Amino acid sequence: VILPKAKNPDDGEKEIVVVEDGPSADRLIDWDPKHPITQAFQKDLGHPEIQRLIIGAKARTEGEPGRIGRWLDLFVNRVRPSAPMMTEILKKRGLPAEMIFITMIESSYFQVPGFPVSTSQIKGRARSQGARGPWQFIPTTAKSRGMKIGDSATGQCDERDNLEIATNAAADYFKDLFAKFPIDPKLAIMAYNAGQGNVVKALKCQEHSNPKECIGRPVTSAEYIQNLRSLQGNIDFWDLLDLNIVSDESRRYVIKFVAAQYLGREPVRNGFAYDGKTYPVAPVVCPRK
């Protein structure tokens, strides 16, 4: 497939070729190439930053690209027994199956043998203080999605650790986020990481009377402000990135997800072989009666 030219002023006339005509027999998940969100992510694969991650992950290079590759080596094997349940939940909300790769970016849930009860306790991988479970819900968001929060003093179980309950909550949340940011699905991914309020603020900067103050960074170029205002309601993630409005954490988060969901949905085709071992289904913790 010849991808559309990336939305990047530095890419010249170069075209990126990605060999993928649709789902193959070795696919990890039952993904739908015709799903509009999947198609939107497919168009992003030609972006230089995403290509850098894809190439580096396949080669297992040093640094972040290679780290994505090593995560995928573990994830695609250990998530397999649980993937059908997770993707079924996502599809019932009209979401693409590839959303399961958010759990790879968010936590070490499937990368650590034995499936730890609390991924927030794994050194160096907790995304946010107080976040917990495979989808790394913070307490306030979890409560708003109907999950019970654990209490060590009373022994109250934490439903964020229950893969099925947490996946249902995440699916509902993402359904709302995609509806809130229909112009670009990557904005919904960014909102899951940074919070809806921060994405809305970034989008509103173009309407602010003082863009410099709104953005919170030194902006003195008249051309910069003119470009910001000219975008009107069509601003997308790449626009925010070009305008230096996106935080480095959110930039890396979104780009890692887009690369990982592409590589992982067809793991063998992309150089991530199944290891032949039998892994357990994620344990049921905090079951609802």
C-alpha positions as a LaTeX table, in Angstrom:
\begin{tabular}{lrrr}
\hline
Residue & $x$ (\AA) & $y$ (\AA) & $z$ (\AA) \\
\hline
Val1 & 0.00 & 0.00 & 0.00 \\
Ile2 & 1.34 & 3.46 & $-0.86$ \\
Leu3 & 0.44 & 5.71 & 2.02 \\
Pro4 & $-0.60$ & 9.34 & 1.51 \\
Lys5 & 2.19 & 11.84 & 1.91 \\
Ala6 & 2.67 & 12.61 & 5.59 \\
Lys7 & 1.37 & 15.91 & 6.91 \\
Asn8 & 4.83 & 17.27 & 7.59 \\
Pro9 & 6.57 & 20.16 & 5.84 \\
Asp10 & 9.94 & 18.39 & 5.97 \\
Asp11 & 8.97 & 15.17 & 4.22 \\
Gly12 & 9.36 & 16.54 & 0.69 \\
Glu13 & 7.93 & 14.28 & $-1.99$ \\
Lys14 & 9.03 & 11.05 & $-0.31$ \\
Glu15 & 6.43 & 8.31 & $-0.16$ \\
Ile16 & 6.48 & 5.66 & 2.55 \\
Val17 & 5.62 & 2.13 & 1.48 \\
Val18 & 3.96 & $-0.15$ & 4.00 \\
Val19 & 3.21 & $-3.68$ & 2.82 \\
Glu20 & $-0.15$ & $-4.50$ & 4.30 \\
Asp21 & $-3.20$ & $-5.39$ & 2.25 \\
Gly22 & $-5.43$ & $-6.42$ & 5.12 \\
Pro23 & $-5.69$ & $-8.92$ & 7.97 \\
Ser24 & $-3.59$ & $-12.08$ & 7.67 \\
Ala25 & $-3.90$ & $-15.53$ & 9.24 \\
Asp26 & $-1.42$ & $-14.69$ & 11.99 \\
Arg27 & $-3.24$ & $-11.62$ & 13.24 \\
Leu28 & $-3.35$ & $-11.13$ & 16.99 \\
Ile29 & $-6.73$ & $-9.42$ & 16.94 \\
Asp30 & $-9.73$ & $-9.41$ & 14.64 \\
Trp31 & $-9.12$ & $-5.93$ & 13.31 \\
Asp32 & $-11.22$ & $-4.29$ & 10.63 \\
Pro33 & $-9.31$ & $-2.36$ & 7.93 \\
Lys34 & $-12.53$ & $-0.54$ & 7.01 \\
His35 & $-13.14$ & 0.87 & 10.49 \\
Pro36 & $-12.95$ & 4.68 & 10.16 \\
Ile37 & $-10.71$ & 5.05 & 13.22 \\
Thr38 & $-8.39$ & 2.33 & 11.90 \\
Gln39 & $-8.26$ & 4.10 & 8.54 \\
Ala40 & $-7.41$ & 7.38 & 10.25 \\
Phe41 & $-4.47$ & 5.76 & 12.07 \\
Gln42 & $-3.40$ & 4.09 & 8.82 \\
Lys43 & $-2.97$ & 7.51 & 7.21 \\
Asp44 & $-0.63$ & 8.50 & 10.04 \\
Leu45 & 1.85 & 5.70 & 9.38 \\
Gly46 & 3.77 & 7.79 & 6.86 \\
His47 & 4.63 & 10.48 & 9.38 \\
Pro48 & 8.41 & 10.59 & 10.00 \\
Glu49 & 8.09 & 10.23 & 13.78 \\
Ile50 & 5.90 & 7.16 & 13.46 \\
Gln51 & 8.13 & 5.66 & 10.78 \\
Arg52 & 11.11 & 6.14 & 13.09 \\
Leu53 & 9.38 & 4.15 & 15.82 \\
Ile54 & 8.19 & 1.42 & 13.45 \\
Ile55 & 11.64 & 0.91 & 11.91 \\
Gly56 & 13.42 & 1.07 & 15.27 \\
Ala57 & 10.96 & $-1.29$ & 16.95 \\
Lys58 & 11.39 & $-3.90$ & 14.22 \\
Ala59 & 15.17 & $-3.65$ & 14.52 \\
Arg60 & 15.08 & $-3.64$ & 18.36 \\
Thr61 & 17.41 & $-0.65$ & 18.34 \\
Glu62 & 18.60 & 1.20 & 21.42 \\
Gly63 & 16.39 & 3.85 & 23.00 \\
Glu64 & 12.64 & 4.22 & 22.84 \\
Pro65 & 12.02 & 2.65 & 19.40 \\
Gly66 & 13.79 & $-0.56$ & 20.41 \\
Arg67 & 12.03 & $-0.54$ & 23.76 \\
Ile68 & 8.68 & $-0.56$ & 21.94 \\
Gly69 & 9.87 & $-3.61$ & 20.02 \\
Arg70 & 10.86 & $-5.44$ & 23.18 \\
Trp71 & 7.54 & $-4.58$ & 24.82 \\
Leu72 & 5.74 & $-5.98$ & 21.79 \\
Asp73 & 7.77 & $-9.21$ & 21.95 \\
Leu74 & 6.25 & $-9.83$ & 25.39 \\
Phe75 & 2.85 & $-8.24$ & 24.90 \\
Val76 & 1.73 & $-10.07$ & 21.74 \\
Asn77 & 2.36 & $-13.42$ & 23.43 \\
Arg78 & 0.96 & $-12.79$ & 26.89 \\
Val79 & $-2.13$ & $-10.86$ & 25.80 \\
Arg80 & $-3.31$ & $-13.57$ & 23.37 \\
Pro81 & $-5.51$ & $-15.54$ & 25.81 \\
Ser82 & $-7.24$ & $-12.36$ & 27.01 \\
Ala83 & $-7.41$ & $-10.52$ & 23.67 \\
Pro84 & $-10.72$ & $-12.07$ & 22.44 \\
Met85 & $-12.58$ & $-10.93$ & 25.56 \\
Met86 & $-11.05$ & $-7.45$ & 25.39 \\
Thr87 & $-11.70$ & $-6.93$ & 21.68 \\
Glu88 & $-15.28$ & $-8.17$ & 22.00 \\
Ile89 & $-15.93$ & $-5.51$ & 24.64 \\
Leu90 & $-14.39$ & $-2.82$ & 22.44 \\
Lys91 & $-16.36$ & $-3.87$ & 19.36 \\
Lys92 & $-19.65$ & $-3.73$ & 21.26 \\
Arg93 & $-18.97$ & 0.00 & 21.67 \\
Gly94 & $-18.11$ & 0.38 & 17.99 \\
Leu95 & $-14.40$ & 0.76 & 18.74 \\
Pro96 & $-11.49$ & $-0.79$ & 16.81 \\
Ala97 & $-9.85$ & $-3.88$ & 18.28 \\
Glu98 & $-6.48$ & $-2.13$ & 18.17 \\
Met99 & $-7.40$ & $-0.16$ & 21.28 \\
Ile100 & $-6.08$ & $-3.04$ & 23.40 \\
Phe101 & $-2.59$ & $-1.66$ & 22.70 \\
Ile102 & $-3.37$ & 1.23 & 25.04 \\
Thr103 & $-2.80$ & $-1.28$ & 27.86 \\
Met104 & 0.71 & $-1.92$ & 26.54 \\
Ile105 & 1.54 & 1.78 & 26.52 \\
Glu106 & $-0.15$ & 2.41 & 29.87 \\
Ser107 & 1.07 & $-0.44$ & 32.04 \\
Ser108 & 3.23 & $-3.54$ & 32.41 \\
Tyr109 & 0.17 & $-5.70$ & 33.03 \\
Phe110 & 0.80 & $-8.15$ & 30.20 \\
Gln111 & 4.57 & $-7.81$ & 30.09 \\
Val112 & 5.21 & $-9.15$ & 33.60 \\
Pro113 & 4.87 & $-12.91$ & 34.30 \\
Gly114 & 2.03 & $-13.72$ & 36.67 \\
Phe115 & $-0.02$ & $-10.60$ & 35.89 \\
Pro116 & 0.58 & $-8.38$ & 38.93 \\
Val117 & $-2.49$ & $-7.31$ & 40.85 \\
Ser118 & $-1.39$ & $-3.68$ & 40.85 \\
Thr119 & 0.63 & $-2.45$ & 37.90 \\
Ser120 & 1.05 & 0.85 & 39.72 \\
Gln121 & 3.48 & $-0.96$ & 42.02 \\
Ile122 & 5.85 & $-1.85$ & 39.17 \\
Lys123 & 8.83 & 0.48 & 39.39 \\
Gly124 & 9.15 & 2.87 & 36.52 \\
Arg125 & 5.97 & 1.98 & 34.64 \\
Ala126 & 3.15 & 3.69 & 36.52 \\
Arg127 & 1.89 & 6.50 & 34.31 \\
Ser128 & 0.40 & 8.65 & 37.04 \\
Gln129 & 0.39 & 8.71 & 40.82 \\
Gly130 & $-2.64$ & 6.77 & 41.97 \\
Ala131 & $-3.21$ & 5.13 & 38.58 \\
Arg132 & $-3.83$ & 1.41 & 38.72 \\
Gly133 & $-4.71$ & $-1.65$ & 36.66 \\
Pro134 & $-4.10$ & $-2.59$ & 33.02 \\
Trp135 & $-5.77$ & 0.59 & 31.78 \\
Gln136 & $-4.18$ & 2.74 & 34.51 \\
Phe137 & $-7.31$ & 4.53 & 35.70 \\
Ile138 & $-6.77$ & 7.24 & 38.28 \\
Pro139 & $-9.26$ & 7.13 & 41.20 \\
Thr140 & $-11.44$ & 10.05 & 40.05 \\
Thr141 & $-11.88$ & 8.70 & 36.53 \\
Ala142 & $-12.46$ & 5.17 & 37.81 \\
Lys143 & $-15.20$ & 6.34 & 40.17 \\
Ser144 & $-16.85$ & 8.35 & 37.41 \\
Arg145 & $-16.94$ & 5.13 & 35.35 \\
Gly146 & $-18.58$ & 3.13 & 38.14 \\
Met147 & $-15.59$ & 1.22 & 39.46 \\
Lys148 & $-14.99$ & 0.53 & 43.14 \\
Ile149 & $-11.67$ & 1.81 & 44.46 \\
Gly150 & $-9.67$ & $-0.36$ & 46.84 \\
Asp151 & $-9.00$ & 0.51 & 50.45 \\
Ser152 & $-6.07$ & $-1.22$ & 52.14 \\
Ala153 & $-7.40$ & $-0.30$ & 55.57 \\
Thr154 & $-10.68$ & $-2.14$ & 55.08 \\
Gly155 & $-9.48$ & $-4.72$ & 52.59 \\
Gln156 & $-11.82$ & $-3.34$ & 49.92 \\
Cys157 & $-10.98$ & $-4.84$ & 46.52 \\
Asp158 & $-10.01$ & $-2.49$ & 43.68 \\
Glu159 & $-11.99$ & $-3.11$ & 40.49 \\
Arg160 & $-9.37$ & $-1.37$ & 38.38 \\
Asp161 & $-7.40$ & $-4.62$ & 38.69 \\
Asn162 & $-10.22$ & $-6.63$ & 37.10 \\
Leu163 & $-9.39$ & $-6.81$ & 33.39 \\
Glu164 & $-12.98$ & $-7.29$ & 32.22 \\
Ile165 & $-14.45$ & $-4.55$ & 34.42 \\
Ala166 & $-11.64$ & $-2.13$ & 33.58 \\
Thr167 & $-11.87$ & $-2.88$ & 29.85 \\
Asn168 & $-15.60$ & $-2.17$ & 29.89 \\
Ala169 & $-14.92$ & 1.14 & 31.65 \\
Ala170 & $-12.12$ & 2.01 & 29.22 \\
Ala171 & $-14.33$ & 1.20 & 26.23 \\
Asp172 & $-17.08$ & 3.48 & 27.52 \\
Tyr173 & $-14.54$ & 6.23 & 28.16 \\
Phe174 & $-12.95$ & 5.96 & 24.72 \\
Lys175 & $-16.36$ & 5.96 & 23.06 \\
Asp176 & $-17.03$ & 9.29 & 24.75 \\
Leu177 & $-13.58$ & 10.65 & 23.84 \\
Phe178 & $-13.87$ & 9.75 & 20.15 \\
Ala179 & $-17.28$ & 11.45 & 20.08 \\
Lys180 & $-15.86$ & 14.56 & 21.76 \\
Phe181 & $-12.92$ & 14.87 & 19.34 \\
Pro182 & $-14.35$ & 13.69 & 15.98 \\
Ile183 & $-11.88$ & 15.60 & 13.79 \\
Asp184 & $-8.91$ & 13.43 & 14.73 \\
Pro185 & $-8.91$ & 10.14 & 16.71 \\
Lys186 & $-5.40$ & 10.95 & 17.93 \\
Leu187 & $-6.87$ & 13.77 & 20.00 \\
Ala188 & $-8.94$ & 11.16 & 21.86 \\
Ile189 & $-5.78$ & 9.15 & 22.51 \\
Met190 & $-4.07$ & 12.32 & 23.72 \\
Ala191 & $-7.04$ & 13.07 & 25.99 \\
Tyr192 & $-6.80$ & 9.63 & 27.61 \\
Asn193 & $-3.20$ & 10.45 & 28.52 \\
Ala194 & $-3.38$ & 14.15 & 29.32 \\
Gly195 & $-7.03$ & 14.61 & 30.26 \\
Gln196 & $-9.88$ & 16.07 & 28.23 \\
Gly197 & $-9.41$ & 19.51 & 29.73 \\
Asn198 & $-5.84$ & 19.83 & 28.50 \\
Val199 & $-6.79$ & 18.84 & 24.96 \\
Val200 & $-9.70$ & 21.29 & 24.93 \\
Lys201 & $-7.39$ & 24.01 & 26.21 \\
Ala202 & $-4.88$ & 23.28 & 23.46 \\
Leu203 & $-7.60$ & 23.43 & 20.81 \\
Lys204 & $-8.96$ & 26.68 & 22.25 \\
Cys205 & $-5.59$ & 28.44 & 22.09 \\
Gln206 & $-6.33$ & 29.50 & 18.51 \\
Glu207 & $-9.33$ & 31.50 & 19.76 \\
His208 & $-7.58$ & 33.06 & 22.74 \\
Ser209 & $-7.06$ & 36.83 & 22.83 \\
Asn210 & $-3.48$ & 36.19 & 23.89 \\
Pro211 & $-2.18$ & 32.95 & 22.30 \\
Lys212 & 1.19 & 33.44 & 23.98 \\
Glu213 & $-0.45$ & 33.36 & 27.40 \\
Cys214 & $-2.75$ & 30.50 & 26.45 \\
Ile215 & 0.01 & 28.27 & 25.13 \\
Gly216 & 2.16 & 29.03 & 28.14 \\
Arg217 & 5.37 & 29.15 & 26.12 \\
Pro218 & 7.41 & 31.96 & 24.54 \\
Val219 & 5.64 & 32.82 & 21.31 \\
Thr220 & 6.54 & 36.09 & 19.62 \\
Ser221 & 6.33 & 35.22 & 15.93 \\
Ala222 & 3.48 & 37.00 & 14.17 \\
Glu223 & 3.53 & 34.25 & 11.55 \\
Tyr224 & 3.11 & 31.63 & 14.28 \\
Ile225 & 0.04 & 33.36 & 15.70 \\
Gln226 & $-1.38$ & 33.91 & 12.22 \\
Asn227 & $-0.98$ & 30.22 & 11.42 \\
Leu228 & $-2.59$ & 29.29 & 14.73 \\
Arg229 & $-5.67$ & 31.37 & 14.05 \\
Ser230 & $-5.98$ & 30.24 & 10.42 \\
Leu231 & $-6.60$ & 26.64 & 11.45 \\
Gln232 & $-10.07$ & 27.46 & 12.80 \\
Gly233 & $-11.98$ & 24.28 & 13.66 \\
Asn234 & $-9.89$ & 21.92 & 11.56 \\
Ile235 & $-6.97$ & 21.64 & 13.95 \\
Asp236 & $-5.67$ & 18.12 & 14.56 \\
Phe237 & $-2.94$ & 16.44 & 16.61 \\
Trp238 & $-0.19$ & 17.13 & 14.07 \\
Asp239 & $-1.19$ & 20.81 & 14.00 \\
Leu240 & $-0.91$ & 20.99 & 17.78 \\
Leu241 & 2.46 & 19.27 & 17.57 \\
Asp242 & 3.75 & 21.63 & 14.87 \\
Leu243 & 2.58 & 24.61 & 16.93 \\
Asn244 & 4.45 & 23.36 & 20.00 \\
Ile245 & 1.27 & 23.07 & 22.06 \\
Val246 & 1.52 & 19.33 & 22.81 \\
Ser247 & 3.57 & 18.26 & 25.83 \\
Asp248 & 6.47 & 15.90 & 25.21 \\
Glu249 & 4.73 & 13.18 & 27.24 \\
Ser250 & 1.57 & 13.38 & 25.12 \\
Arg251 & 3.58 & 13.52 & 21.88 \\
Arg252 & 5.42 & 10.33 & 22.77 \\
Tyr253 & 2.27 & 8.63 & 24.08 \\
Val254 & 0.22 & 9.15 & 20.91 \\
Ile255 & 3.06 & 8.28 & 18.55 \\
Lys256 & 3.91 & 5.11 & 20.50 \\
Phe257 & 0.29 & 3.98 & 20.36 \\
Val258 & $-0.11$ & 4.55 & 16.62 \\
Ala259 & 3.11 & 2.62 & 15.91 \\
Ala260 & 2.34 & $-0.20$ & 18.38 \\
Gln261 & $-1.21$ & $-0.82$ & 17.18 \\
Tyr262 & 0.06 & $-1.16$ & 13.61 \\
Leu263 & 2.96 & $-3.48$ & 14.46 \\
Gly264 & 1.08 & $-5.60$ & 16.99 \\
Arg265 & $-2.12$ & $-6.37$ & 15.14 \\
Glu266 & $-0.09$ & $-8.40$ & 12.60 \\
Pro267 & 2.85 & $-9.44$ & 14.79 \\
Val268 & 4.40 & $-12.23$ & 12.69 \\
Arg269 & 4.19 & $-10.17$ & 9.51 \\
Asn270 & 6.00 & $-7.37$ & 11.31 \\
Gly271 & 8.73 & $-9.49$ & 12.87 \\
Phe272 & 7.22 & $-10.29$ & 16.28 \\
Ala273 & 6.93 & $-14.07$ & 16.34 \\
Tyr274 & 4.78 & $-16.06$ & 18.72 \\
Asp275 & 7.00 & $-17.93$ & 21.17 \\
Gly276 & 4.90 & $-21.11$ & 21.31 \\
Lys277 & 4.41 & $-20.94$ & 25.07 \\
Thr278 & 1.06 & $-21.23$ & 26.81 \\
Tyr279 & 0.12 & $-18.21$ & 28.88 \\
Pro280 & $-2.82$ & $-17.96$ & 31.29 \\
Val281 & $-5.87$ & $-15.81$ & 30.88 \\
Ala282 & $-5.60$ & $-12.75$ & 33.12 \\
Pro283 & $-6.79$ & $-13.71$ & 36.61 \\
Val284 & $-10.21$ & $-12.56$ & 37.78 \\
Val285 & $-9.75$ & $-10.21$ & 40.71 \\
Cys286 & $-12.54$ & $-8.33$ & 42.48 \\
Pro287 & $-15.31$ & $-10.34$ & 40.79 \\
Arg288 & $-18.75$ & $-8.76$ & 40.83 \\
Lys289 & $-21.43$ & $-10.98$ & 42.30 \\
\hline
\end{tabular}
